[in-house]
CSV table of C-alpha atoms and ligand atoms in Angstrom, one decimal:
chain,number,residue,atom,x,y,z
A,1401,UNK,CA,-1.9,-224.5,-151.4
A,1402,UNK,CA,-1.7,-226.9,-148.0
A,1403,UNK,CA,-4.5,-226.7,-145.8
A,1404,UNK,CA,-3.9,-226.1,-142.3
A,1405,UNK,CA,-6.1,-227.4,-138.7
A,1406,UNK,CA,-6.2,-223.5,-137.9
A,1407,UNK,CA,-8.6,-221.1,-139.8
A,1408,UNK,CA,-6.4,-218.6,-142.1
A,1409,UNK,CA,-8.5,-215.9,-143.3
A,1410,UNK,CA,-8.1,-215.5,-147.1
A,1411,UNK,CA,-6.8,-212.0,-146.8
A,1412,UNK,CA,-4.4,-213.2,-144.3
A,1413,UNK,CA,-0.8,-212.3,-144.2
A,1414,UNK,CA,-0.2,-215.4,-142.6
A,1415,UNK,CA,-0.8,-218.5,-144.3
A,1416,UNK,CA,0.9,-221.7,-143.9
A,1417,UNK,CA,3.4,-221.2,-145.9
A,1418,UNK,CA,4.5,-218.1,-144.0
A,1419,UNK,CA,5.2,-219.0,-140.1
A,1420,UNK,CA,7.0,-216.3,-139.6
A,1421,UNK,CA,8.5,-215.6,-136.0
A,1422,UNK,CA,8.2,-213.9,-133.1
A,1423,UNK,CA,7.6,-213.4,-129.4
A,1424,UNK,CA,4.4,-212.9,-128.0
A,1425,UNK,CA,4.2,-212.0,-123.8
A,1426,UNK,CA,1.4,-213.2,-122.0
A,1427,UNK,CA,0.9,-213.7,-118.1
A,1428,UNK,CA,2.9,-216.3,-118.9
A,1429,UNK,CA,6.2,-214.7,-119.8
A,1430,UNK,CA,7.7,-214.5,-123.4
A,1431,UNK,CA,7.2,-217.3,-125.5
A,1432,UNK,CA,8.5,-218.2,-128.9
A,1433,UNK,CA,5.8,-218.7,-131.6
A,1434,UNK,CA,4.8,-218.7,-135.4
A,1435,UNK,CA,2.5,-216.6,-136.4
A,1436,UNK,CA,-0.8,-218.2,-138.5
A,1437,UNK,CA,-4.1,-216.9,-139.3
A,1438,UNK,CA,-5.3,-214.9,-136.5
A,1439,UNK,CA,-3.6,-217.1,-134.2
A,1440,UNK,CA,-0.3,-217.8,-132.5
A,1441,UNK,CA,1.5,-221.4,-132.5
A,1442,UNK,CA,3.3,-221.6,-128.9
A,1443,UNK,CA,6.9,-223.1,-129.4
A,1444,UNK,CA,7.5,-223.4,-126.1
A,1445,UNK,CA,4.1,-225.3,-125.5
A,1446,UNK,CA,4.6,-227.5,-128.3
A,1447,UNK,CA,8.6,-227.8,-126.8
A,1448,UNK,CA,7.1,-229.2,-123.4
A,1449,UNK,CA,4.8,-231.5,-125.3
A,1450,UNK,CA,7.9,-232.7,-126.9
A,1451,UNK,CA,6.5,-232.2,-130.2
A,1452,UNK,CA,9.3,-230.9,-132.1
A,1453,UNK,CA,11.5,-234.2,-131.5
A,1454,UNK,CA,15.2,-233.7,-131.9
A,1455,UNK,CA,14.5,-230.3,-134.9
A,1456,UNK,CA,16.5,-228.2,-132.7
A,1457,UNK,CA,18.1,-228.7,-129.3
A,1458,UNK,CA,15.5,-228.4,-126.3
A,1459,UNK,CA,15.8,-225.0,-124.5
A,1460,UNK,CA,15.9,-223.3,-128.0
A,1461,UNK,CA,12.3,-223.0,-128.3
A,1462,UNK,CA,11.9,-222.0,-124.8
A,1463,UNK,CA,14.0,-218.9,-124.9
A,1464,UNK,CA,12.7,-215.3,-125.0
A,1465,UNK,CA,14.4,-214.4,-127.9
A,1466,UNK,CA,15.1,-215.9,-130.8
A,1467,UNK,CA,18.8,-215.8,-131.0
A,1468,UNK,CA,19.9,-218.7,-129.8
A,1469,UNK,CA,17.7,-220.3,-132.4
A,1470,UNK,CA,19.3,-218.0,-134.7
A,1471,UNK,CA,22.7,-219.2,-133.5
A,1472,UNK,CA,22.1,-222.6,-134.8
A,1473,UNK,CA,22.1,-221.6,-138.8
A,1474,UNK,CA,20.3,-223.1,-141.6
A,1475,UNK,CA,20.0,-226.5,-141.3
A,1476,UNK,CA,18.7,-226.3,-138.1
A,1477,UNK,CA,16.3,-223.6,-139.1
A,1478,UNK,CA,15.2,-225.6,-142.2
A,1479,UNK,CA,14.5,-228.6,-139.8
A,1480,UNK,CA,12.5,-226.8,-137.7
A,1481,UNK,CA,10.7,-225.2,-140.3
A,1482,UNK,CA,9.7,-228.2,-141.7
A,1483,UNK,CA,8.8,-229.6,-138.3
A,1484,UNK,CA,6.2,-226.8,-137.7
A,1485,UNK,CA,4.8,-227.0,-141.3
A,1486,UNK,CA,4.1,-231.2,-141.0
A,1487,UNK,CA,2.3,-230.1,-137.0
A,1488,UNK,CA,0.0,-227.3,-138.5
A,1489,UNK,CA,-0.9,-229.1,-141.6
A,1490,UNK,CA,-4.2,-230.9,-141.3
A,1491,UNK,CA,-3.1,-233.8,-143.2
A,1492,UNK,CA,0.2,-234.7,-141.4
A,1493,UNK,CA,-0.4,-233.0,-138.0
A,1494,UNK,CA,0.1,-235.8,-135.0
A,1495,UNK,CA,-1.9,-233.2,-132.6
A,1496,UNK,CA,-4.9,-235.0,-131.6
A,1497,UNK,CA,-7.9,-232.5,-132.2
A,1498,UNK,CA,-9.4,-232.2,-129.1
A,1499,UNK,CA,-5.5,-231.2,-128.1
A,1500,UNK,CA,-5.1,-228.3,-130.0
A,1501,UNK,CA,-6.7,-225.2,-128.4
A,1502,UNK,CA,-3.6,-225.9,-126.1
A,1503,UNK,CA,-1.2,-224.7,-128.3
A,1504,UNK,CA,-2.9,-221.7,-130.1
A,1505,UNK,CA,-3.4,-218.2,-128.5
A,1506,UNK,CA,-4.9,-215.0,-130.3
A,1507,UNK,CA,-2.7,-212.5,-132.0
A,1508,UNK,CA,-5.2,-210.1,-130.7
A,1509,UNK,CA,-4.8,-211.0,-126.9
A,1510,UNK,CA,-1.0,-210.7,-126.5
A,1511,UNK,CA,1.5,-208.2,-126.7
A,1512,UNK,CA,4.7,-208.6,-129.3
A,1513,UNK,CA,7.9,-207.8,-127.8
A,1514,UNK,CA,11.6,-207.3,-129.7
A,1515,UNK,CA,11.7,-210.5,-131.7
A,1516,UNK,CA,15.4,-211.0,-131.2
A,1517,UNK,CA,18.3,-208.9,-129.1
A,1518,UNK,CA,20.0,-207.0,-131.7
A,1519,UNK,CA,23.7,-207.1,-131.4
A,1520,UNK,CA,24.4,-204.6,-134.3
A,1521,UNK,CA,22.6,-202.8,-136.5
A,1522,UNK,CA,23.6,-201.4,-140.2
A,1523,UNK,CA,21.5,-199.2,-142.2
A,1524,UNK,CA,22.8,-198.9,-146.1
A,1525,UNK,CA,21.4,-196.6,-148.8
A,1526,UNK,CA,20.7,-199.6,-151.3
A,1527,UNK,CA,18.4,-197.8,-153.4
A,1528,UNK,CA,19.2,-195.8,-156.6
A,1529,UNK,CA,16.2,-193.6,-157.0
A,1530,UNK,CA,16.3,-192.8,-153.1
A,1531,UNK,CA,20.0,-192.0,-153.2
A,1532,UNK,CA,19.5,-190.0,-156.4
A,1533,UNK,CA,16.6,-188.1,-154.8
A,1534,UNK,CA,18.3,-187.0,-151.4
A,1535,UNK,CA,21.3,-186.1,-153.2
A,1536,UNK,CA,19.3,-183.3,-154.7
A,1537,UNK,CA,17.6,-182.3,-152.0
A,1538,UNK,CA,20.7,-182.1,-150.0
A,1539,UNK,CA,23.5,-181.4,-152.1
A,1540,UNK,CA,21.5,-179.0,-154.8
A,1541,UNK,CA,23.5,-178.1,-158.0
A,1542,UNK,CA,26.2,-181.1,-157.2
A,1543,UNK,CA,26.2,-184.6,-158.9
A,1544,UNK,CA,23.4,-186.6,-156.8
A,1545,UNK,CA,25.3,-189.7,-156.5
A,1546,UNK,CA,28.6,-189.2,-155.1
A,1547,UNK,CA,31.1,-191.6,-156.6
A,1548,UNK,CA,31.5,-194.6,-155.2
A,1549,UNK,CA,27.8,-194.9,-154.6
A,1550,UNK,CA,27.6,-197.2,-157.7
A,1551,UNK,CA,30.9,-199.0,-156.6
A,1552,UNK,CA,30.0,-200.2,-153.0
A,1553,UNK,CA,26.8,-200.7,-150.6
A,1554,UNK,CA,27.4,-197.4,-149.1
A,1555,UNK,CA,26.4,-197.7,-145.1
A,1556,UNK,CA,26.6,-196.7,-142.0
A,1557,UNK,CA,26.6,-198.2,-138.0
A,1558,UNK,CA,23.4,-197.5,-136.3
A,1559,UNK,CA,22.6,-197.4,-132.7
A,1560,UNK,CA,21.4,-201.5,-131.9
A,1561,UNK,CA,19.9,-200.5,-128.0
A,1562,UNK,CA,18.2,-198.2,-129.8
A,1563,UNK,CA,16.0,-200.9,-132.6
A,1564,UNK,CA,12.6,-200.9,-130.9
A,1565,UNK,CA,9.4,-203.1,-131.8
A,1566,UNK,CA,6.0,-202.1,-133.0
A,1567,UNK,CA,4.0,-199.7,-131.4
A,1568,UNK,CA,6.2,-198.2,-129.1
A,1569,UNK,CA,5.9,-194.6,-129.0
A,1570,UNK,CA,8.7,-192.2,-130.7
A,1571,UNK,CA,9.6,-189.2,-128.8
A,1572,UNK,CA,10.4,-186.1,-130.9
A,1573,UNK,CA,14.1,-185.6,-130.5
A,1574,UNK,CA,16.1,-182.6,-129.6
A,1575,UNK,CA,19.2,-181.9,-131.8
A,1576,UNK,CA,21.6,-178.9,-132.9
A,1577,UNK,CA,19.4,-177.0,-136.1
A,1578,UNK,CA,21.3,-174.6,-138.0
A,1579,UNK,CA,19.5,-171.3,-138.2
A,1580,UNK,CA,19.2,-168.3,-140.6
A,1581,UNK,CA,22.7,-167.0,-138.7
A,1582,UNK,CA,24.5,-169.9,-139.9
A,1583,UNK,CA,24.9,-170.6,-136.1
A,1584,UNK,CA,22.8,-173.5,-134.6
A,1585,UNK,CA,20.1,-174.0,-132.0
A,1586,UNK,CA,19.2,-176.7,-129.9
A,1587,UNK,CA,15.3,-177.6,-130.3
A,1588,UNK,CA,12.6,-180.5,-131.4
A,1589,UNK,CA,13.2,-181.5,-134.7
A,1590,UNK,CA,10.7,-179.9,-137.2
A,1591,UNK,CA,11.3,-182.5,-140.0
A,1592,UNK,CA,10.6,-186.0,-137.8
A,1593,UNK,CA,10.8,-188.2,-141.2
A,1594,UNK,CA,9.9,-192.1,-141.6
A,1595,UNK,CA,12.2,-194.0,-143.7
A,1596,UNK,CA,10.4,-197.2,-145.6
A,1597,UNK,CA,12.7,-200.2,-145.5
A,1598,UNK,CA,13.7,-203.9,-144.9
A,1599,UNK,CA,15.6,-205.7,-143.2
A,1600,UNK,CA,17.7,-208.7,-142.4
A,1601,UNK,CA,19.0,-210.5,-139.2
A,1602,UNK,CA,21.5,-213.2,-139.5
A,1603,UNK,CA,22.2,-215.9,-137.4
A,1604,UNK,CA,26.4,-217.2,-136.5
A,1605,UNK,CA,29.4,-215.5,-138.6
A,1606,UNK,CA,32.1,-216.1,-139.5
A,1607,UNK,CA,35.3,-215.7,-137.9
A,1608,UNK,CA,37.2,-212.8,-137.4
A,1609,UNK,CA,39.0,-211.9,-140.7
A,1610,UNK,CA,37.2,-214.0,-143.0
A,1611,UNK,CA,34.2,-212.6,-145.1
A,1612,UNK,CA,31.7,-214.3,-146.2
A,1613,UNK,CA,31.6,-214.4,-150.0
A,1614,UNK,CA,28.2,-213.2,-151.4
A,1615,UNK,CA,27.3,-216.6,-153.4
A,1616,UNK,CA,27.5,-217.9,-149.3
A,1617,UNK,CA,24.8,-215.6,-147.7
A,1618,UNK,CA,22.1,-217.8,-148.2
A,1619,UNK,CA,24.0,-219.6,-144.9
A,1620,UNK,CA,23.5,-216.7,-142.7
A,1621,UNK,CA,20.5,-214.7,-143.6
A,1622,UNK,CA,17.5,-216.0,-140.9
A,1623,UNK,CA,15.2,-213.9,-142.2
A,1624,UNK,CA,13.5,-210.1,-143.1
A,1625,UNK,CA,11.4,-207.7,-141.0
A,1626,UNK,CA,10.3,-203.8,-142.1
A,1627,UNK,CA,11.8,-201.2,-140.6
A,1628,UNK,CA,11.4,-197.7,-140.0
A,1629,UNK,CA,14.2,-196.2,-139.6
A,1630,UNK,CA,12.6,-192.7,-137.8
A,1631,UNK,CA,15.1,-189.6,-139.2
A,1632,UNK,CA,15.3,-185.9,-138.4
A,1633,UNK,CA,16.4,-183.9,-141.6
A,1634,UNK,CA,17.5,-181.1,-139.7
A,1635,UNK,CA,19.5,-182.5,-137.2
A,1636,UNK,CA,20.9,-185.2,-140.2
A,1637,UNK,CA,21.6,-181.7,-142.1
A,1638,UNK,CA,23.7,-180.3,-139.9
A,1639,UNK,CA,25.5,-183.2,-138.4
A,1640,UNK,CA,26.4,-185.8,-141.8
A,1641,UNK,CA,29.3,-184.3,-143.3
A,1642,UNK,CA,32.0,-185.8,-143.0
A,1643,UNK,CA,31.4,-189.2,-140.9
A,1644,UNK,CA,27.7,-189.8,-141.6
A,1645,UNK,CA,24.1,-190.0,-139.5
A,1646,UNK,CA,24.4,-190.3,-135.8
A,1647,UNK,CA,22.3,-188.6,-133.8
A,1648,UNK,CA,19.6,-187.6,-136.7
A,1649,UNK,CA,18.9,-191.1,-136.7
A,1650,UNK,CA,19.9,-193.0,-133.3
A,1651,UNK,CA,17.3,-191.6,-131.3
A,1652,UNK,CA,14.9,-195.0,-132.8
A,1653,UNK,CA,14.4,-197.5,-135.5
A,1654,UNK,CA,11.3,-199.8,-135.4
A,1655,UNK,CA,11.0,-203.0,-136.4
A,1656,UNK,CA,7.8,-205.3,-137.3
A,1657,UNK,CA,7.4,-208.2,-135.0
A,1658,UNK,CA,7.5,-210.8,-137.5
A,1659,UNK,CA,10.3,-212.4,-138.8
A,1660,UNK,CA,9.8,-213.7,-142.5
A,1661,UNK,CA,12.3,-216.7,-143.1
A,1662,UNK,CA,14.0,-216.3,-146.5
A,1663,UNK,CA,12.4,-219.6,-146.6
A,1664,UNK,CA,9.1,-218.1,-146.9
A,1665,UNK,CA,10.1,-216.0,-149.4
A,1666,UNK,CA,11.6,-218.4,-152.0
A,1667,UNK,CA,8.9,-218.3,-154.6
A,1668,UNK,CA,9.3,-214.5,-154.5
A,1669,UNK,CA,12.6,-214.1,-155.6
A,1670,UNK,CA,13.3,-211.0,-158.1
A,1671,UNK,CA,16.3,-210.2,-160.4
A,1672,UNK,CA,18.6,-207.1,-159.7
A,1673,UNK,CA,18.2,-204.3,-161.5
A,1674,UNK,CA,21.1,-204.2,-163.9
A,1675,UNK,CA,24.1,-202.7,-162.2
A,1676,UNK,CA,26.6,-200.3,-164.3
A,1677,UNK,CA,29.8,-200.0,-163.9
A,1678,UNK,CA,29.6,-204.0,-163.0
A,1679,UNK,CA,30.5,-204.8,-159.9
A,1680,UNK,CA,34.0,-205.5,-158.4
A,1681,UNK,CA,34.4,-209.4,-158.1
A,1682,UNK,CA,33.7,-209.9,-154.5
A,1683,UNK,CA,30.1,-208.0,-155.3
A,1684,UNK,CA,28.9,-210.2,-158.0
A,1685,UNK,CA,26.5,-212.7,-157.1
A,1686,UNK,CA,25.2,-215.4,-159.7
A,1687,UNK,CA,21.6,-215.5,-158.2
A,1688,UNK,CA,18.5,-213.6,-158.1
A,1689,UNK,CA,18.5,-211.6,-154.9
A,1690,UNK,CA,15.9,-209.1,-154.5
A,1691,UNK,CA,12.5,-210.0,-153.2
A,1692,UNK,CA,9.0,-208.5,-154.9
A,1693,UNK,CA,7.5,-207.1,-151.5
A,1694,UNK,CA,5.1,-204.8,-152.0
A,1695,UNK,CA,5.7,-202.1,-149.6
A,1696,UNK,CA,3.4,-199.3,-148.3
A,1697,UNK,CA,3.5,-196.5,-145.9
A,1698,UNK,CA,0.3,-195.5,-144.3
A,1699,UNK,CA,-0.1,-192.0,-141.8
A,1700,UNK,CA,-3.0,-191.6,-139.5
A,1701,UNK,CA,-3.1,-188.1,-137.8
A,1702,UNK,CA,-5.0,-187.3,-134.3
A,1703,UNK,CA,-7.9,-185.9,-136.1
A,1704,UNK,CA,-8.1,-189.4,-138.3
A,1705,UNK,CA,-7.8,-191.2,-135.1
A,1706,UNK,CA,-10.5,-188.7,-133.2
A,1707,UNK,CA,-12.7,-189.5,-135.9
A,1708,UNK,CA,-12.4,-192.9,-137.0
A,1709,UNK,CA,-11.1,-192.4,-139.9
A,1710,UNK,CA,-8.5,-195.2,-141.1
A,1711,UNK,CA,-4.9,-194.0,-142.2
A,1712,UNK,CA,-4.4,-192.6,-145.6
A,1713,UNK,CA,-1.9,-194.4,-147.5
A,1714,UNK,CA,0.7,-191.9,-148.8
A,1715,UNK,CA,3.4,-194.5,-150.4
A,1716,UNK,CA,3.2,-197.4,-152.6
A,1717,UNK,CA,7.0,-198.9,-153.5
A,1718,UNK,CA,8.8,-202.7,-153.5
A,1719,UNK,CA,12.0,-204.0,-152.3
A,1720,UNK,CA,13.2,-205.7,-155.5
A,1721,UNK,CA,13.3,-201.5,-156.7
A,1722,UNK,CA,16.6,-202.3,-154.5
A,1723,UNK,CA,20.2,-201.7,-156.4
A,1724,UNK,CA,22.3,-203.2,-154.0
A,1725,UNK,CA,21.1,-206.9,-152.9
A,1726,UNK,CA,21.2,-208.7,-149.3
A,1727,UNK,CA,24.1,-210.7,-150.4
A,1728,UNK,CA,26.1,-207.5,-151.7
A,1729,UNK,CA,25.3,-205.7,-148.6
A,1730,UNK,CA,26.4,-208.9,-146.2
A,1731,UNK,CA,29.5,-209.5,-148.8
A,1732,UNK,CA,30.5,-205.8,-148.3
A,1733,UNK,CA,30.0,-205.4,-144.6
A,1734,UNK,CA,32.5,-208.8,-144.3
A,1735,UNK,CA,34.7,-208.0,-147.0
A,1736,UNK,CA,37.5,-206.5,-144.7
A,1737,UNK,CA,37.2,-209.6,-142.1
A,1738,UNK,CA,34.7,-207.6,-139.7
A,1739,UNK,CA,32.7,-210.6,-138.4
A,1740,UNK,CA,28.7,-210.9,-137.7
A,1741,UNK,CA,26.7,-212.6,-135.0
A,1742,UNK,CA,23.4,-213.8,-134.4
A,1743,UNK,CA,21.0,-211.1,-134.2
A,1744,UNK,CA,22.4,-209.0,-136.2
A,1745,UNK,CA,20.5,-206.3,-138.4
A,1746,UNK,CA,21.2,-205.2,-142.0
A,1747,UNK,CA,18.5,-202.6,-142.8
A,1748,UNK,CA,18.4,-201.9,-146.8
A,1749,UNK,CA,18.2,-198.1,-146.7
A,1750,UNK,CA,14.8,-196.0,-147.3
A,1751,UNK,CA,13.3,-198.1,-150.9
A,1752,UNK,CA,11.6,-195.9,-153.4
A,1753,UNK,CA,10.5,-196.1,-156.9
A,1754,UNK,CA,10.7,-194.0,-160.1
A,1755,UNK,CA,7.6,-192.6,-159.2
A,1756,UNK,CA,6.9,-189.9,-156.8
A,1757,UNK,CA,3.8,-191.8,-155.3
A,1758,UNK,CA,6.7,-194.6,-154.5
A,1759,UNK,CA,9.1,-192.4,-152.5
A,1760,UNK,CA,9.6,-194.1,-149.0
A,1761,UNK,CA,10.4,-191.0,-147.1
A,1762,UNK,CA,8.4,-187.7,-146.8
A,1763,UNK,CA,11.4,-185.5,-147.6
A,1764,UNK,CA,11.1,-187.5,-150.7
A,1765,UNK,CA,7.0,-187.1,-150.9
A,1766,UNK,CA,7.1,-183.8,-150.6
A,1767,UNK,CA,10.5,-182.5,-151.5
A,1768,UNK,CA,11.8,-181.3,-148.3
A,1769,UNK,CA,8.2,-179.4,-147.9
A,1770,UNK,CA,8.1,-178.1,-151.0
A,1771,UNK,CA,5.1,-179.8,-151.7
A,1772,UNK,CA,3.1,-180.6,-149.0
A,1773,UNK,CA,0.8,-184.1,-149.0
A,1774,UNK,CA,-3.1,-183.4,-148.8
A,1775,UNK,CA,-4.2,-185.6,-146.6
A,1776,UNK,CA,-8.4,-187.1,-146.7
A,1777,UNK,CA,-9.1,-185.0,-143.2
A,1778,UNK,CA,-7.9,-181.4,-145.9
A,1779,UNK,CA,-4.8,-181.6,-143.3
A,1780,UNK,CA,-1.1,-180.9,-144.9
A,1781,UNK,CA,1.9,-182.6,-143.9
A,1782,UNK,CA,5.5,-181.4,-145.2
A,1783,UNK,CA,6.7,-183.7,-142.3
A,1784,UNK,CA,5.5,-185.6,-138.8
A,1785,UNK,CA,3.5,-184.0,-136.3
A,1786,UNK,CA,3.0,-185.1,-133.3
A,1787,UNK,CA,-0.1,-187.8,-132.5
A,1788,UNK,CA,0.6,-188.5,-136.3
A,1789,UNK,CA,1.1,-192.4,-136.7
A,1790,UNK,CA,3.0,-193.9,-139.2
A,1791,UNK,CA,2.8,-197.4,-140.1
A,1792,UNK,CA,4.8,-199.4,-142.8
A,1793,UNK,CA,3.4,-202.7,-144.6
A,1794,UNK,CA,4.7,-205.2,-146.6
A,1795,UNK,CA,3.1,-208.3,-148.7
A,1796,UNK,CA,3.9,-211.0,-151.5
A,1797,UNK,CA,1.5,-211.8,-153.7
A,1798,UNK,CA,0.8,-213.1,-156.8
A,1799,UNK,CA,-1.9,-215.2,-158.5
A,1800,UNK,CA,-1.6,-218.4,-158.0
A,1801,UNK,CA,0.9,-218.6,-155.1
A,1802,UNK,CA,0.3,-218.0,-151.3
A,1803,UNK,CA,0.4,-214.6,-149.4
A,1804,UNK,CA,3.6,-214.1,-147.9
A,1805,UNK,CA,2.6,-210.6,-145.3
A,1806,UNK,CA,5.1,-209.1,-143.2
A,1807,UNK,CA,1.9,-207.5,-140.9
A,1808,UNK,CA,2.5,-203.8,-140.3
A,1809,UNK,CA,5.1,-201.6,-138.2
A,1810,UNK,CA,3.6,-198.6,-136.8
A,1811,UNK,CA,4.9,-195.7,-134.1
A,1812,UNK,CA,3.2,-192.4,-133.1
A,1813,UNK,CA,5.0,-189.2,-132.6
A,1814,UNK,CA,4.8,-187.9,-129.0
A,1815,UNK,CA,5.9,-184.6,-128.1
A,1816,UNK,CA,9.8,-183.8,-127.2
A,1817,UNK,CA,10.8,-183.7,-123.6
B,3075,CA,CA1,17.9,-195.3,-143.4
């Protein structure tokens, strides 16, 4: 493993081999940097020392956003990546020493803002076991899976304003519930779910009617973030048949503040699960595409938080549990010519296990309330309350190999207005 001039904890998610990006807001304004160890590496610092040479065009790492670095596609990226490795790495670094304070700021002393201006946002329903479980739930006595579900990435258009960053406070939304009547009402949710998920933001398309063939998405994948993406079952209940989740879901979906290049992730890689029937042509995709995060949701409630007692973690799952892959999803979305663009986002759908401990959804956990979680504090929770916190993590690791951490995506339930 390379050594780098800045301290990385051992239990760090961010080694050198990670830099994942992001922007960090100081007095200053927002700046582009890579996270490492405890510390921040200022792009647009090292950009006015002219450190990163002719990597990517100058302006680019002085944006506040990462998309038009994102708009440059994977060479670029790649160069730059390489760039950033060769300056933070003690043996090849051309930063004098008594130089470098310069360039460094503490992750704990700033403020992460939206990584990247999302142009659209897709959430699927990649995973098997989650499908399977919410068909139950929702359509009891039926067939689970509906047919095509094993035919096609089955997704839906999300609400891009309404992707927001870590910590930013959810309020509980109001919606239509049906009653005992049959007729509905309009009140706070009472099932404010978290759903545990990745996913990806691409940099430039392709042009209007052509799709991008899945053994090509390697080109336009950037990289991965978690997201939450925060439901209300009730509301969802009432509202999804025929055209889908709109406002069960659109009220927010968070996102962590690093982005993970695929990069990063290479030594990670994970098969597929085998997929039966096999896939229509344009789905199949030679290469191993899943990615063996281990994923985790954690819930702190007020009285935790009163007392100083850390967050119970109440899900342990991993993305390569995932049916459909990245490429599939990107080859599917693009299949009928719809074009991408730089920033946007391709959320997998809620990931869970065979397990009930690996459910990423509480309606899952505790089967639509059925079966409330104990919590450490003797509380119950069917589904959010408000001051409850919910925070999703994600790591690589393996002996031998570097961490590759995601850090952590949390948001706290605030009453409805
Ligand atoms: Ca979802």
């Amino acid at each position: 493993m390379a050594n780098s001039w800045v301290s990385v904890p051992p239990e760090s998610d961010f080694p050198i081999e990670n830099l994942p990006y992001g922007i960090f807001k100081t007095a200053r304004g927002p700046h582009i940097g890579v996270a490492i160890g405890d510390a921040i590496f200022d792009l647009h610092v090292a950009a006015q020392a002219h450190l990163l040479g002719d990597a990517i065009p100058a302006g680019v790492a002085q944006a506040s956003s990462l998309n038009p670095l994102l708009t440059l596609g994977h060479d670029s990226w790649a160069r730059l990546r390489r760039r950033l490795y060769e300056l933070l790495q003690s043996e090849t670094t051309d930063i004098a020493a008594q130089d470098r304070e310069r360039f460094l700021v503490g992750r704990a002393d700033v403020e992460m803002v939206m990584p990247f201006e999302v142009r659209d946002y897709v959430d699927f329903y990649s995973s098997l076991e989650h499908a399977t479980n919410l068909g139950k739930i929702m359509r009891p006595g039926s067939e689970p899976l509906l047919p095509n579900w094993r035919w096609l990435p089955v997704g839906y258009h999300g609400r891009a304003s309404t992707v927001v960053v870590d910590g930013t406070p959810i309020v509980r939304p109001r919606g239509q519930i049906k009653t005992e009547t049959g007729n509905p009402e309009f009140a706070p949710t009472r099932m404010l779910d978290v759903e545990l998920e990745i996913g990806f933001v691409t940099g430039a398309g392709n042009a209007l009617g052509e799709p991008i063939a899945a053994g090509h998405a390697r080109d336009y994948i950037f990289g991965v973030v978690l997201v939450n993406d925060w439901s209300a079952r009730d509301i969802q209940a009432w509202e999804y048949q025929p055209l889908g989740p709109f406002l069960g879901k659109s009220f927010a979906t968070s996102i962590s503040p690093w982005v993970v290049t695929l990069e990063a992730l290479e030594s990670y890689r994970a098969a597929v699960p085998k997929q039966e029937p096999a896939p229509l042509p344009y789905l199949r995709c030679a290469e191993d595409w899943n990615y063996d995060v281990v994923l985790g949701i954690e819930l702190q409630t007020q009285a935790m938080r009163g007392g100083g007692i850390s967050a119970d973690v109440i899900s342990r799952s991993n993305a390569k549990y995932l049916y459909w892959s990245m490429a599939q999803q990107l080859a599917h979305a693009t299949s009928n010519g719809a074009t991408i663009s730089p920033g946007d986002l391709f959320a997998s759908g809620t990931i869970s296990g065979s397990e009930p401990g690996s459910y990423g959804s509480l309606i899952e956990l505790t089967w639509r309330g059925e079966k409330p979680l104990k919590l450490s504090t003797g509380e119950a929770r069917s589904f959010l309350e408000d001051g409850d916190t919910a925070t999703l993590t994600g790591r690589c690791e393996a002996p031998g190999k570097p961490r590759i951490g995601f850090g952590r995506v949390s948001g706290t339930v605030v009453p409805a207005r």
